[in-house]
mmCIF file of C-alpha atoms in Angstrom:
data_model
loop_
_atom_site.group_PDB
_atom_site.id
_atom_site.type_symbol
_atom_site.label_atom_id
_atom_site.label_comp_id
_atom_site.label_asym_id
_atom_site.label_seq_id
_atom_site.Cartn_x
_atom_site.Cartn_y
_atom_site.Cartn_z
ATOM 1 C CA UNK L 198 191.181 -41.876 42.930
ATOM 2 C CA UNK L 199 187.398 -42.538 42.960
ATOM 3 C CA UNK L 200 184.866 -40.951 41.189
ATOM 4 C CA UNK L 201 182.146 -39.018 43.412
ATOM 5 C CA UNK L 202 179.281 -41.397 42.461
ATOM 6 C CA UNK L 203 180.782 -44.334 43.218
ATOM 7 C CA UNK L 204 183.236 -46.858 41.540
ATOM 8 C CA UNK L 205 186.916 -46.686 40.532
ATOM 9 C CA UNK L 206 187.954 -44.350 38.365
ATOM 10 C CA UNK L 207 189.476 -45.349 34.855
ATOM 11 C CA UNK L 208 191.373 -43.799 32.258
ATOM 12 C CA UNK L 209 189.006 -43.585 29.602
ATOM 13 C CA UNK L 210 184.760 -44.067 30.287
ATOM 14 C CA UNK L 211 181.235 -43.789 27.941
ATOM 15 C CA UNK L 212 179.074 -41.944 29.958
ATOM 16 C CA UNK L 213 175.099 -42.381 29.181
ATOM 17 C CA UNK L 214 173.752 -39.090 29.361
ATOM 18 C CA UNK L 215 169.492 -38.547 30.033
ATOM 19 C CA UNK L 216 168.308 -35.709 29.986
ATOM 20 C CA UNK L 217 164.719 -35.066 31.186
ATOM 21 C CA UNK L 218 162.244 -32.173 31.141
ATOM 22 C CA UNK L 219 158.941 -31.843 29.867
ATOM 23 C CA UNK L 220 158.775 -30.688 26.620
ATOM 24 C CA UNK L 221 161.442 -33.303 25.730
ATOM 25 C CA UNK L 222 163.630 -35.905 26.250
ATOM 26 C CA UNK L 223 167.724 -36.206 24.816
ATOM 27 C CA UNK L 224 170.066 -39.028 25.470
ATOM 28 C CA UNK L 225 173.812 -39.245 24.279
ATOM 29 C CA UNK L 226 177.407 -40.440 24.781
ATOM 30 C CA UNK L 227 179.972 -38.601 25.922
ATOM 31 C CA UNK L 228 183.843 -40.070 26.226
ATOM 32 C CA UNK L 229 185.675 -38.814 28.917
ATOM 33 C CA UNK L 230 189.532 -39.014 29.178
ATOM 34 C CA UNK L 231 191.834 -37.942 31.488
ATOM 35 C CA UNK L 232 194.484 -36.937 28.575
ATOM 36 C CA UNK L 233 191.733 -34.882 26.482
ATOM 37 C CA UNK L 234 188.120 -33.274 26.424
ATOM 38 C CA UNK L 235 185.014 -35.334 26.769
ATOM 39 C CA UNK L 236 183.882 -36.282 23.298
ATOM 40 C CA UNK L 237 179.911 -36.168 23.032
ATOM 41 C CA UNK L 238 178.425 -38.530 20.232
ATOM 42 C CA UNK L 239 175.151 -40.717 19.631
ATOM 43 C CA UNK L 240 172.866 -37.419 21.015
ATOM 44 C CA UNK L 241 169.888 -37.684 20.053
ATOM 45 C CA UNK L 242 166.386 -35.545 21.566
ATOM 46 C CA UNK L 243 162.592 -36.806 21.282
ATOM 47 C CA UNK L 244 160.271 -33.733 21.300
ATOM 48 C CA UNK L 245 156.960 -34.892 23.331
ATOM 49 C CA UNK L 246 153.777 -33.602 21.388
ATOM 50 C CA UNK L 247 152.501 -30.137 22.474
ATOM 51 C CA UNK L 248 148.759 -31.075 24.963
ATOM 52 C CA UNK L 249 146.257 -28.935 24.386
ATOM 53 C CA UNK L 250 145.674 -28.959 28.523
ATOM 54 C CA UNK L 251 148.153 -30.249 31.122
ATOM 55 C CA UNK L 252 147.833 -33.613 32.752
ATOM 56 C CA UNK L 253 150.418 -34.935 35.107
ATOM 57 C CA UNK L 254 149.660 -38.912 34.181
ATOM 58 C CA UNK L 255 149.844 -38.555 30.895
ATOM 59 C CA UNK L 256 152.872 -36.343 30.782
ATOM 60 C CA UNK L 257 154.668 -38.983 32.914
ATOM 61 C CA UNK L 258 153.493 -41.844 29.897
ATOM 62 C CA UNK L 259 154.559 -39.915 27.121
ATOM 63 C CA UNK L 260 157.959 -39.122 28.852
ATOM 64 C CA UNK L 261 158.681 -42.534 29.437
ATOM 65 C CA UNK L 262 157.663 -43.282 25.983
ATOM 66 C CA UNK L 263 160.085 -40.934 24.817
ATOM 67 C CA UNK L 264 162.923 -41.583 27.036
ATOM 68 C CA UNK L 265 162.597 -45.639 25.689
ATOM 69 C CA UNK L 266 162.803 -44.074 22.169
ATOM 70 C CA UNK L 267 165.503 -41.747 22.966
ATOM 71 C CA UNK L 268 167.327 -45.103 24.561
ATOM 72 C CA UNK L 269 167.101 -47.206 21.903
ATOM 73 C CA UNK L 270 168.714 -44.732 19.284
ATOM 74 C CA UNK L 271 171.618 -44.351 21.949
ATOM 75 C CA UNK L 272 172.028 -47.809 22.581
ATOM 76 C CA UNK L 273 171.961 -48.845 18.402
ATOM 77 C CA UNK L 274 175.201 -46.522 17.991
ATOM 78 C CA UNK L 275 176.606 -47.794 21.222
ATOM 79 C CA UNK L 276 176.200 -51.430 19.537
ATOM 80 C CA UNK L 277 177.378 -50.530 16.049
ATOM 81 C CA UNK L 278 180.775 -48.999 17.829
ATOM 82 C CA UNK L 279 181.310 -52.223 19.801
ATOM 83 C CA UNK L 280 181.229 -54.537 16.721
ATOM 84 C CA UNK L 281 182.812 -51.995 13.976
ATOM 85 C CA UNK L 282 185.950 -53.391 14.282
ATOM 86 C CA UNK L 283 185.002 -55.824 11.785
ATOM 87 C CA UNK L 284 183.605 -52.895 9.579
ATOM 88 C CA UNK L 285 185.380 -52.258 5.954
ATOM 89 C CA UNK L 286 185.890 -48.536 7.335
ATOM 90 C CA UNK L 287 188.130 -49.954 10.127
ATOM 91 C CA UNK L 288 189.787 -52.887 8.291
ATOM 92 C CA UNK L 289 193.118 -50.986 7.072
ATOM 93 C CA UNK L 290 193.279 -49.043 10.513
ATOM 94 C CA UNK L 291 195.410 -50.001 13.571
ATOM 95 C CA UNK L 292 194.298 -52.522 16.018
ATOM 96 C CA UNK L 293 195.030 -49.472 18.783
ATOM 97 C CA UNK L 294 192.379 -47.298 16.487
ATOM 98 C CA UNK L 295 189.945 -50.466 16.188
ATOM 99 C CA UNK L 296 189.941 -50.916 20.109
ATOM 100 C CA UNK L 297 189.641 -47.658 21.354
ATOM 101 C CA UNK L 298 186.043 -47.080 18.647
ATOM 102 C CA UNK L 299 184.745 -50.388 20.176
ATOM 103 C CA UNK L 300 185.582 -48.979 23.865
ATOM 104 C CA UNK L 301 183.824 -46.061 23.014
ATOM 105 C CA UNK L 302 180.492 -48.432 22.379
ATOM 106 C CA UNK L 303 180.978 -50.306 26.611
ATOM 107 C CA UNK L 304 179.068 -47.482 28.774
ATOM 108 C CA UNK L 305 180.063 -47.569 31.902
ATOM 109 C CA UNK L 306 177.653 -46.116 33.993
ATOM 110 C CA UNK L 307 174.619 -43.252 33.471
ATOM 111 C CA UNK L 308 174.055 -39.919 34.637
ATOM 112 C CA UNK L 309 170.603 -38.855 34.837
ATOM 113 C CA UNK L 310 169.560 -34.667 34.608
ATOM 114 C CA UNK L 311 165.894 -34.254 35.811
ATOM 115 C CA UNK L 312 164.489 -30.528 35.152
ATOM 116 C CA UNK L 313 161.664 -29.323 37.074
ATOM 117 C CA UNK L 314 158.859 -30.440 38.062
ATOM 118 C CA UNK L 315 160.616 -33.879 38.187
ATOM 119 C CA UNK L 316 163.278 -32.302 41.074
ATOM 120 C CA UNK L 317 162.367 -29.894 43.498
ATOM 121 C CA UNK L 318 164.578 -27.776 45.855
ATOM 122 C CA UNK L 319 163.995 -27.448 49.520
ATOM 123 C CA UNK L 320 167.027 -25.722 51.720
ATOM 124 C CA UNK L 321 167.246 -27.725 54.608
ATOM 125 C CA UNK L 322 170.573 -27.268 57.597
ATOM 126 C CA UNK L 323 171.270 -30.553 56.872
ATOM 127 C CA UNK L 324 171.637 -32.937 53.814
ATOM 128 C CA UNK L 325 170.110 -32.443 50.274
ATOM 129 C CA UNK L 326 168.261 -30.110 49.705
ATOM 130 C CA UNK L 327 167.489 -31.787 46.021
ATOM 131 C CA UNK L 328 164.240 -34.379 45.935
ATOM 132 C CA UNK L 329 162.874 -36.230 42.451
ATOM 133 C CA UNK L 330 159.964 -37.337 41.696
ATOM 134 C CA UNK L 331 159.772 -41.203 42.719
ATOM 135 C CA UNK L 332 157.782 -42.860 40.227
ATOM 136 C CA UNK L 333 159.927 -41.263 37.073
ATOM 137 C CA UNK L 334 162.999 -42.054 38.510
ATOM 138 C CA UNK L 335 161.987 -45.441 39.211
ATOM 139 C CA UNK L 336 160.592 -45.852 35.484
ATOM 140 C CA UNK L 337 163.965 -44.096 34.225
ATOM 141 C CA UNK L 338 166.391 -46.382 36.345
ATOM 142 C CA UNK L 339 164.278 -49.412 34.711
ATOM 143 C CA UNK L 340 164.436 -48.051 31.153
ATOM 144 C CA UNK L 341 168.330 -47.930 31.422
ATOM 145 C CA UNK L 342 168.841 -51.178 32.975
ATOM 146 C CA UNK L 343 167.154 -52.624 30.388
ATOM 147 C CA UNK L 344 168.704 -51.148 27.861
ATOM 148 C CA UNK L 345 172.480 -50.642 29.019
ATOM 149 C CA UNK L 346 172.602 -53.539 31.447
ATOM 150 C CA UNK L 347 172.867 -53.365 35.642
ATOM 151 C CA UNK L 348 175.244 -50.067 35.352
ATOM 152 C CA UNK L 349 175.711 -47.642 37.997
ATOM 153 C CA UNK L 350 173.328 -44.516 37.829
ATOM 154 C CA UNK L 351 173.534 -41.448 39.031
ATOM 155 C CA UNK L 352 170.441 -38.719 39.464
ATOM 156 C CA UNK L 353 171.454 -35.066 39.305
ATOM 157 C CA UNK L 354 169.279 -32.148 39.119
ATOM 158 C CA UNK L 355 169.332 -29.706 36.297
ATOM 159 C CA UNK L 356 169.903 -26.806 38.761
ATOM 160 C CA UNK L 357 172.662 -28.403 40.110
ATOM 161 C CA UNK L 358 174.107 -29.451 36.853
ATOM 162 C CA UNK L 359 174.029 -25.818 35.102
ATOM 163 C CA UNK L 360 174.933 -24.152 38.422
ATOM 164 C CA UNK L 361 178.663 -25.880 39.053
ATOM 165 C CA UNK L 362 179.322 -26.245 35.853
ATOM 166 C CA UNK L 363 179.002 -22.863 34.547
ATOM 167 C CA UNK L 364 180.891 -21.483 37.542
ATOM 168 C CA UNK L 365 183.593 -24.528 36.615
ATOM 169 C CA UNK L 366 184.280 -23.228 33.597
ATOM 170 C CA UNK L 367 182.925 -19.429 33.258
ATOM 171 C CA UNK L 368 184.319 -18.246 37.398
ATOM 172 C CA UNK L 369 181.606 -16.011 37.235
ATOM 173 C CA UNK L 370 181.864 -13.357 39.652
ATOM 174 C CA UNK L 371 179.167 -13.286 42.614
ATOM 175 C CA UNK L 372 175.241 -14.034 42.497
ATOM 176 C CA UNK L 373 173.739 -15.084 38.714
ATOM 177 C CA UNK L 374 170.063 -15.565 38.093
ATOM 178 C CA UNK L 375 169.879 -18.864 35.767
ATOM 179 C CA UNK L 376 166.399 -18.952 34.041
ATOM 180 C CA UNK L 377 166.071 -22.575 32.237
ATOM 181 C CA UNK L 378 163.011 -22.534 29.641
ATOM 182 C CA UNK L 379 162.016 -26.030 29.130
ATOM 183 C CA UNK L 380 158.666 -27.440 27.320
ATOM 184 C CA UNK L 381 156.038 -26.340 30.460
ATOM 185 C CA UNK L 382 158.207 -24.883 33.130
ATOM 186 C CA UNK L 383 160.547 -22.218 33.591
ATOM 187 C CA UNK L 384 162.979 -22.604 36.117
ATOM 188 C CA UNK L 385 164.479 -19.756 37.960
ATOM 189 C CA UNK L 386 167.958 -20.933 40.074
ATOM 190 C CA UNK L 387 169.552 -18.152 42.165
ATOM 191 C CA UNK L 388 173.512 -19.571 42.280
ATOM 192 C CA UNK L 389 176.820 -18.414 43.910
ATOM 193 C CA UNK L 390 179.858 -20.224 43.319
ATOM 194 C CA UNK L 391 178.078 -22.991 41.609
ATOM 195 C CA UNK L 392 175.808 -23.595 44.267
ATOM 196 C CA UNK L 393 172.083 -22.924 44.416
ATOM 197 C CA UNK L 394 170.842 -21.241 47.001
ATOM 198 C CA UNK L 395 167.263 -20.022 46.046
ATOM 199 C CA UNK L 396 165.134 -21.397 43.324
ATOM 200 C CA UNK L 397 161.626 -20.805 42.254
ATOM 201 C CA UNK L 398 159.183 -22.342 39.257
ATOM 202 C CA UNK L 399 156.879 -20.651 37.015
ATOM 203 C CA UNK L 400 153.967 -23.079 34.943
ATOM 204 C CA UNK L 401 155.281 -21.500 31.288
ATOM 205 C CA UNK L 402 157.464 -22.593 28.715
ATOM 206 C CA UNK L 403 158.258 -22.906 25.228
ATOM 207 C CA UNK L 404 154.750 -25.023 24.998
ATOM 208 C CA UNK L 405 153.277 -22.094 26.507
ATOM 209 C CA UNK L 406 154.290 -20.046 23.107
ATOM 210 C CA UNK L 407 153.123 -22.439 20.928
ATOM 211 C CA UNK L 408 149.662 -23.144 22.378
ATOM 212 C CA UNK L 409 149.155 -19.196 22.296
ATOM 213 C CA UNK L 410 150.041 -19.221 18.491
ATOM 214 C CA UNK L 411 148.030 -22.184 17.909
ATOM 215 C CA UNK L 412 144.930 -21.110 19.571
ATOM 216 C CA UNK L 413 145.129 -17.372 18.863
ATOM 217 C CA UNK L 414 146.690 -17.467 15.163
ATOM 218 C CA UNK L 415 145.205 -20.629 13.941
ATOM 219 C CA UNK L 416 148.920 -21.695 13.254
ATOM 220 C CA UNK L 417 150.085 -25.534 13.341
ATOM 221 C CA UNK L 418 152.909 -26.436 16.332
ATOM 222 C CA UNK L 419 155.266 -26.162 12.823
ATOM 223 C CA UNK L 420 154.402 -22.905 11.812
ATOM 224 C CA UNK L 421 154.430 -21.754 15.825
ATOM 225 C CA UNK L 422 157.931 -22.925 15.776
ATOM 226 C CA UNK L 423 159.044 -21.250 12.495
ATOM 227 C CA UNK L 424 157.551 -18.285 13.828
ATOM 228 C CA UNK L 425 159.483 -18.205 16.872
ATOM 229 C CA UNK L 426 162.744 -18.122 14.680
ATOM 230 C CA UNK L 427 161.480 -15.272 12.717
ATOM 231 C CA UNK L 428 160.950 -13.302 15.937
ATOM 232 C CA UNK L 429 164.326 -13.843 17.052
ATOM 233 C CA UNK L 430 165.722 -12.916 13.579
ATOM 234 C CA UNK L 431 163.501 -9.574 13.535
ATOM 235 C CA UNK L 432 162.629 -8.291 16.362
ATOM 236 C CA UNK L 433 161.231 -5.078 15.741
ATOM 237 C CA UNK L 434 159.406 -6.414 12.626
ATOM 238 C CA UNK L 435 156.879 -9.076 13.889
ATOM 239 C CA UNK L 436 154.555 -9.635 11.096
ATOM 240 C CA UNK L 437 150.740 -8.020 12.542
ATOM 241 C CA UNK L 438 149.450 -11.496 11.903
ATOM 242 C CA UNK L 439 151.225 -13.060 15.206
ATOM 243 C CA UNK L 440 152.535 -9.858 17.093
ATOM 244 C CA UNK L 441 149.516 -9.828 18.867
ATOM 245 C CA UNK L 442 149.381 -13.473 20.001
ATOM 246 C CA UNK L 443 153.425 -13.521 20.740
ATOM 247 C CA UNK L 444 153.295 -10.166 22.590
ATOM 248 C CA UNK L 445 150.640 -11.204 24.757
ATOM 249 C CA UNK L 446 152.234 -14.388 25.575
ATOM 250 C CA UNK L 447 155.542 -12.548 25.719
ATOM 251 C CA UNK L 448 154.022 -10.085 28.565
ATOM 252 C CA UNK L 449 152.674 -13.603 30.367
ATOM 253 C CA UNK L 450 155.788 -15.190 31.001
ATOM 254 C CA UNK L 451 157.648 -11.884 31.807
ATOM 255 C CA UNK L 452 154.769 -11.485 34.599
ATOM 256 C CA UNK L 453 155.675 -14.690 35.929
ATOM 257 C CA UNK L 454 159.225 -14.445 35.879
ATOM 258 C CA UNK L 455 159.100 -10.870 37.563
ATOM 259 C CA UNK L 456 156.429 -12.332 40.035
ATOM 260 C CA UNK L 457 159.149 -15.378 41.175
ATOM 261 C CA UNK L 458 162.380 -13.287 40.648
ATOM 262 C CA UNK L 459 160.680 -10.729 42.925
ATOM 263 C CA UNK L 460 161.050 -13.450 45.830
ATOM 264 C CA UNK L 461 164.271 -14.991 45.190
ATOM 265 C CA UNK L 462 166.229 -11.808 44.348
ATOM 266 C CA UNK L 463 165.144 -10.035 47.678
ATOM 267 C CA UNK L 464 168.596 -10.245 49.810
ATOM 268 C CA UNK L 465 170.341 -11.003 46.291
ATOM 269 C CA UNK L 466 173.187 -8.730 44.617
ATOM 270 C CA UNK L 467 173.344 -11.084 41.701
ATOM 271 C CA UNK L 468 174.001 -8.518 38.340
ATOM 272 C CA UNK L 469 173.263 -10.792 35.670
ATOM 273 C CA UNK L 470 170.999 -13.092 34.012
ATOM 274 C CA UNK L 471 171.895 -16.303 31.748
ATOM 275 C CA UNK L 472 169.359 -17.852 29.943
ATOM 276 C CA UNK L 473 169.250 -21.430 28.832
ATOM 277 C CA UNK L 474 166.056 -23.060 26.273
ATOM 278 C CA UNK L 475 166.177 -24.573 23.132
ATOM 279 C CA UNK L 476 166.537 -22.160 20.089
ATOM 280 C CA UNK L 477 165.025 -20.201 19.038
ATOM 281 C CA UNK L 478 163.366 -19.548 22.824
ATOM 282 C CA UNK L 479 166.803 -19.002 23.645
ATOM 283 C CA UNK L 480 167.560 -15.790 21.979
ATOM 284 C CA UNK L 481 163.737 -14.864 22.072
ATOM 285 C CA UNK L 482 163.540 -14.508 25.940
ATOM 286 C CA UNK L 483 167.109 -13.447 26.650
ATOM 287 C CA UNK L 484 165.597 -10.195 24.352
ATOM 288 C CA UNK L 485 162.220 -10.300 26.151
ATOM 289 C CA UNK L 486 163.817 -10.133 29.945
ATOM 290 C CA UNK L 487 166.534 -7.250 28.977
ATOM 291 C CA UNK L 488 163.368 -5.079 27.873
ATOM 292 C CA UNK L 489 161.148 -5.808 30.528
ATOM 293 C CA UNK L 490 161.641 -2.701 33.032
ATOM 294 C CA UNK L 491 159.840 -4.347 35.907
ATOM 295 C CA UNK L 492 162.270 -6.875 35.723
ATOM 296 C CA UNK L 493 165.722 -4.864 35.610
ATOM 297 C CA UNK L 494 164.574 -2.723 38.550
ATOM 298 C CA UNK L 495 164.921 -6.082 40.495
ATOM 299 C CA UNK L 496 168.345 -5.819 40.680
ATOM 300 C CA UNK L 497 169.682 -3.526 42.987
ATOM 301 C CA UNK L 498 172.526 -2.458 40.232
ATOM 302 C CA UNK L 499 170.957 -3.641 37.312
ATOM 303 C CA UNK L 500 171.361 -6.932 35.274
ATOM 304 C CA UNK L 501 172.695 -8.026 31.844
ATOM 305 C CA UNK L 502 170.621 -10.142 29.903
ATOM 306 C CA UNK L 503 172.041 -13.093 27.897
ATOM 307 C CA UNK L 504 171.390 -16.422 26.505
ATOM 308 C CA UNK L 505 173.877 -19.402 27.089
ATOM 309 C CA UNK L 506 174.590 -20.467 23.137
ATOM 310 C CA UNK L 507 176.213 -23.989 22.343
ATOM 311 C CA UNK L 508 179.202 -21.792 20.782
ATOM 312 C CA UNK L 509 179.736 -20.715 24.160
ATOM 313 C CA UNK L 510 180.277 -24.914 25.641
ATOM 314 C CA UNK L 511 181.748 -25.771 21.501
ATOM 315 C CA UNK L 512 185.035 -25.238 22.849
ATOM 316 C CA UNK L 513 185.009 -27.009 25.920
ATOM 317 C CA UNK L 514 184.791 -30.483 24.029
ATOM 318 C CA UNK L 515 186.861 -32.577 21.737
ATOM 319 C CA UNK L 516 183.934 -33.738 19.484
ATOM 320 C CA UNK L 517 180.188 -33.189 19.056
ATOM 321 C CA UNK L 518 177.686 -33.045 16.560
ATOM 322 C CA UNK L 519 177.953 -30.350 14.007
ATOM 323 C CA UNK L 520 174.474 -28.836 15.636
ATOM 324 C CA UNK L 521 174.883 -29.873 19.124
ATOM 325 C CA UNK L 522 172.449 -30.123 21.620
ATOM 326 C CA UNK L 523 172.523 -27.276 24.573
ATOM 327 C CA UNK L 524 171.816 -29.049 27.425
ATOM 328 C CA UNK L 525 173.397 -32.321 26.833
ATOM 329 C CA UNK L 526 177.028 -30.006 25.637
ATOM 330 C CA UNK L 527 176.593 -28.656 29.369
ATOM 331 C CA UNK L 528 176.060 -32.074 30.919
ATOM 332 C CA UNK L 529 178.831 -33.664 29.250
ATOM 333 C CA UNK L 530 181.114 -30.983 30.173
ATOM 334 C CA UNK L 531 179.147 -31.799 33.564
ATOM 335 C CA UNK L 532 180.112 -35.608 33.655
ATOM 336 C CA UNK L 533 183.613 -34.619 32.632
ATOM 337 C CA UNK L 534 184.776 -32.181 35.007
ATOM 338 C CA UNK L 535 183.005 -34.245 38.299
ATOM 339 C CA UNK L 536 184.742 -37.452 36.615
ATOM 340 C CA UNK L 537 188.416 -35.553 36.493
ATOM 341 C CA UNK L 538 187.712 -33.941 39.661
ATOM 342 C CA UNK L 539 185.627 -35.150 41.971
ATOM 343 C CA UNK L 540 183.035 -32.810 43.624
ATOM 344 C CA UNK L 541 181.348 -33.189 46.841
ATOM 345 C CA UNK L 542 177.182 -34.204 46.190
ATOM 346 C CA UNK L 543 174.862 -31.201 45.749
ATOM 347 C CA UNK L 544 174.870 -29.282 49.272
#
């Protein structure tokens, strides 16, 4: 059996994982087996600094910067694995045990997630109707080669990714509205059956919140942050000293989202709503949405509001860090379940 990007399939691989958006960059391991869940390890994610304005060039710098950084902490565990069997931790284990850790350090090949704005989605009657952004991806196949060697690569979009694999392992029922918060943009993906059939963009994100908060409530991109988590801890009892700078940034993004859902959820019967971001944004939003009546009279039956947790992928894997990472828990699950059984490319 072959894998569906390419090369024969074996028994046991190390998977790079890269994710990009633009408020951030992760990169991690993940094991996959054909006798046992993937097993994600060596995740690590660079947070890019919030701009105070938004310039394409010098988002596309400071995302490569990151994504060498991100690299380089992925590839130092990779190393350590492939030489620990002369370790003192390993020296009393079996030689099966030594082996298999030092596998675990050989990746194999890479599997690149691009959010938006670095992929766009254009149905077409024939072929793809996924595009990326040529000059990252030719800086991010560079960046890996360098790092990991001449291994294959494979380029998947986010929508793509979070679209088959929920519906892999959740069968959801009919139409569901994904809404994936990232650092600038907010990406709306209309799905059925794991494959995306409408998707639209909207210029906020979880920068969006902190700028507001900065500029509005004097606060530091720290104290934004900490904020954030107190809003999703109370949220009926926003302190007065940034309700008014969250609300109005609250009733922004809603606006957007309602403006864009209003065109992709035209024909649509979808009934629900999943939200994926970094926490606290997560939670935050998820809340935000379900109260928004503009939105909910969208849906032609209504809509249930929720946010996609790591608790709810925690299962699905046979190790991970003790505070995973959202995104890179769904693309290893991603990596696993195309690797076990293959999948034709994104219609």
């Amino acid at each position: 059996m072959t894998a569906w990007f390419g090369g024969k399939k074996k028994v046991e691989e190390t998977v790079l994982l890269l994710d990009v958006e633009t408020g951030s960059v992760a990169s991690g391991l993940v094991r996959v087996s054909e006798q046992q869940a993937p097993k994600l390890f060596a995740e690590n994610r660079i947070t890019l600094p919030v701009p105070a304005t938004l310039d394409s060039r010098k988002l596309l710098h400071a995302t490569e910067r990151a994504v060498e950084e991100a690299l380089l902490h992925t590839a130092t565990t990779a190393g350590r694995l492939r030489t620990s069997t002369h370790t003192p931790t390993l020296q009393h284990t079996s030689s099966r045990v030594r082996k298999q850790v030092a596998q675990a350090g050989e990746v194999d090949r890479a599997i690149i997630v691009l959010a938006a704005p670095w992929s766009d989605f254009t149905p077409t009657k024939t072929g793809s109707p996924w595009t990326h952004e040529p000059e990252l991806v030719a800086r991010l196949r560079r960046a890996v080669q360098q790092t990991f060697g001449n291994i294959p690569i494979t380029i998947r979009p986010l929508g793509h990714v979070v679209a088959e694999t929920t519906h892999r392992i959740f069968e959801q029922p009919g139409e569901v509205l994904f809404a994936a918060f990232t650092g600038e943009v907010l990406e709306l993906l209309l799905a059925e059956r794991g494959a995306v059939r409408a998707r639209a963009t909207v210029p906020v994100g979880v920068h969006t919140l902190i700028r507001t908060l900065q500029s509005h409530a004097g606060m530091s991109p720290a104290e934004a942050r900490s904020v954030l988590h107190l809003a999703r801890q109370h949220p009926t009892g926003t302190p007065a000293t940034y309700a008014a700078p969250l609300g109005a940034a609250q009733a922004r993004i809603v606006s957007h989202i309602t403006d864009a859902g209003a065109e992709i959820l035209r024909f649509s019967l979808a009934g629900q709503v999943v939200v994926l971001a970094p926490e606290p944004a997560g939670e935050w939003l998820a809340r935000a949405l379900a109260a928004e009546p503009s939105l909910v009279a969208l849906f032609a039956n209504g809509a249930s509001v929720r946010a996609l947790h790591t608790h709810h992928l925690k299962p699905h894997l046979a190790a991970h860090a003790p505070s995973p990472d959202l995104l890179l828990l769904l693309e290893a699950i991603y990596a696993d379940l195309c690797i076990a059984a293959p999948t034709p490319k994104p219609r």
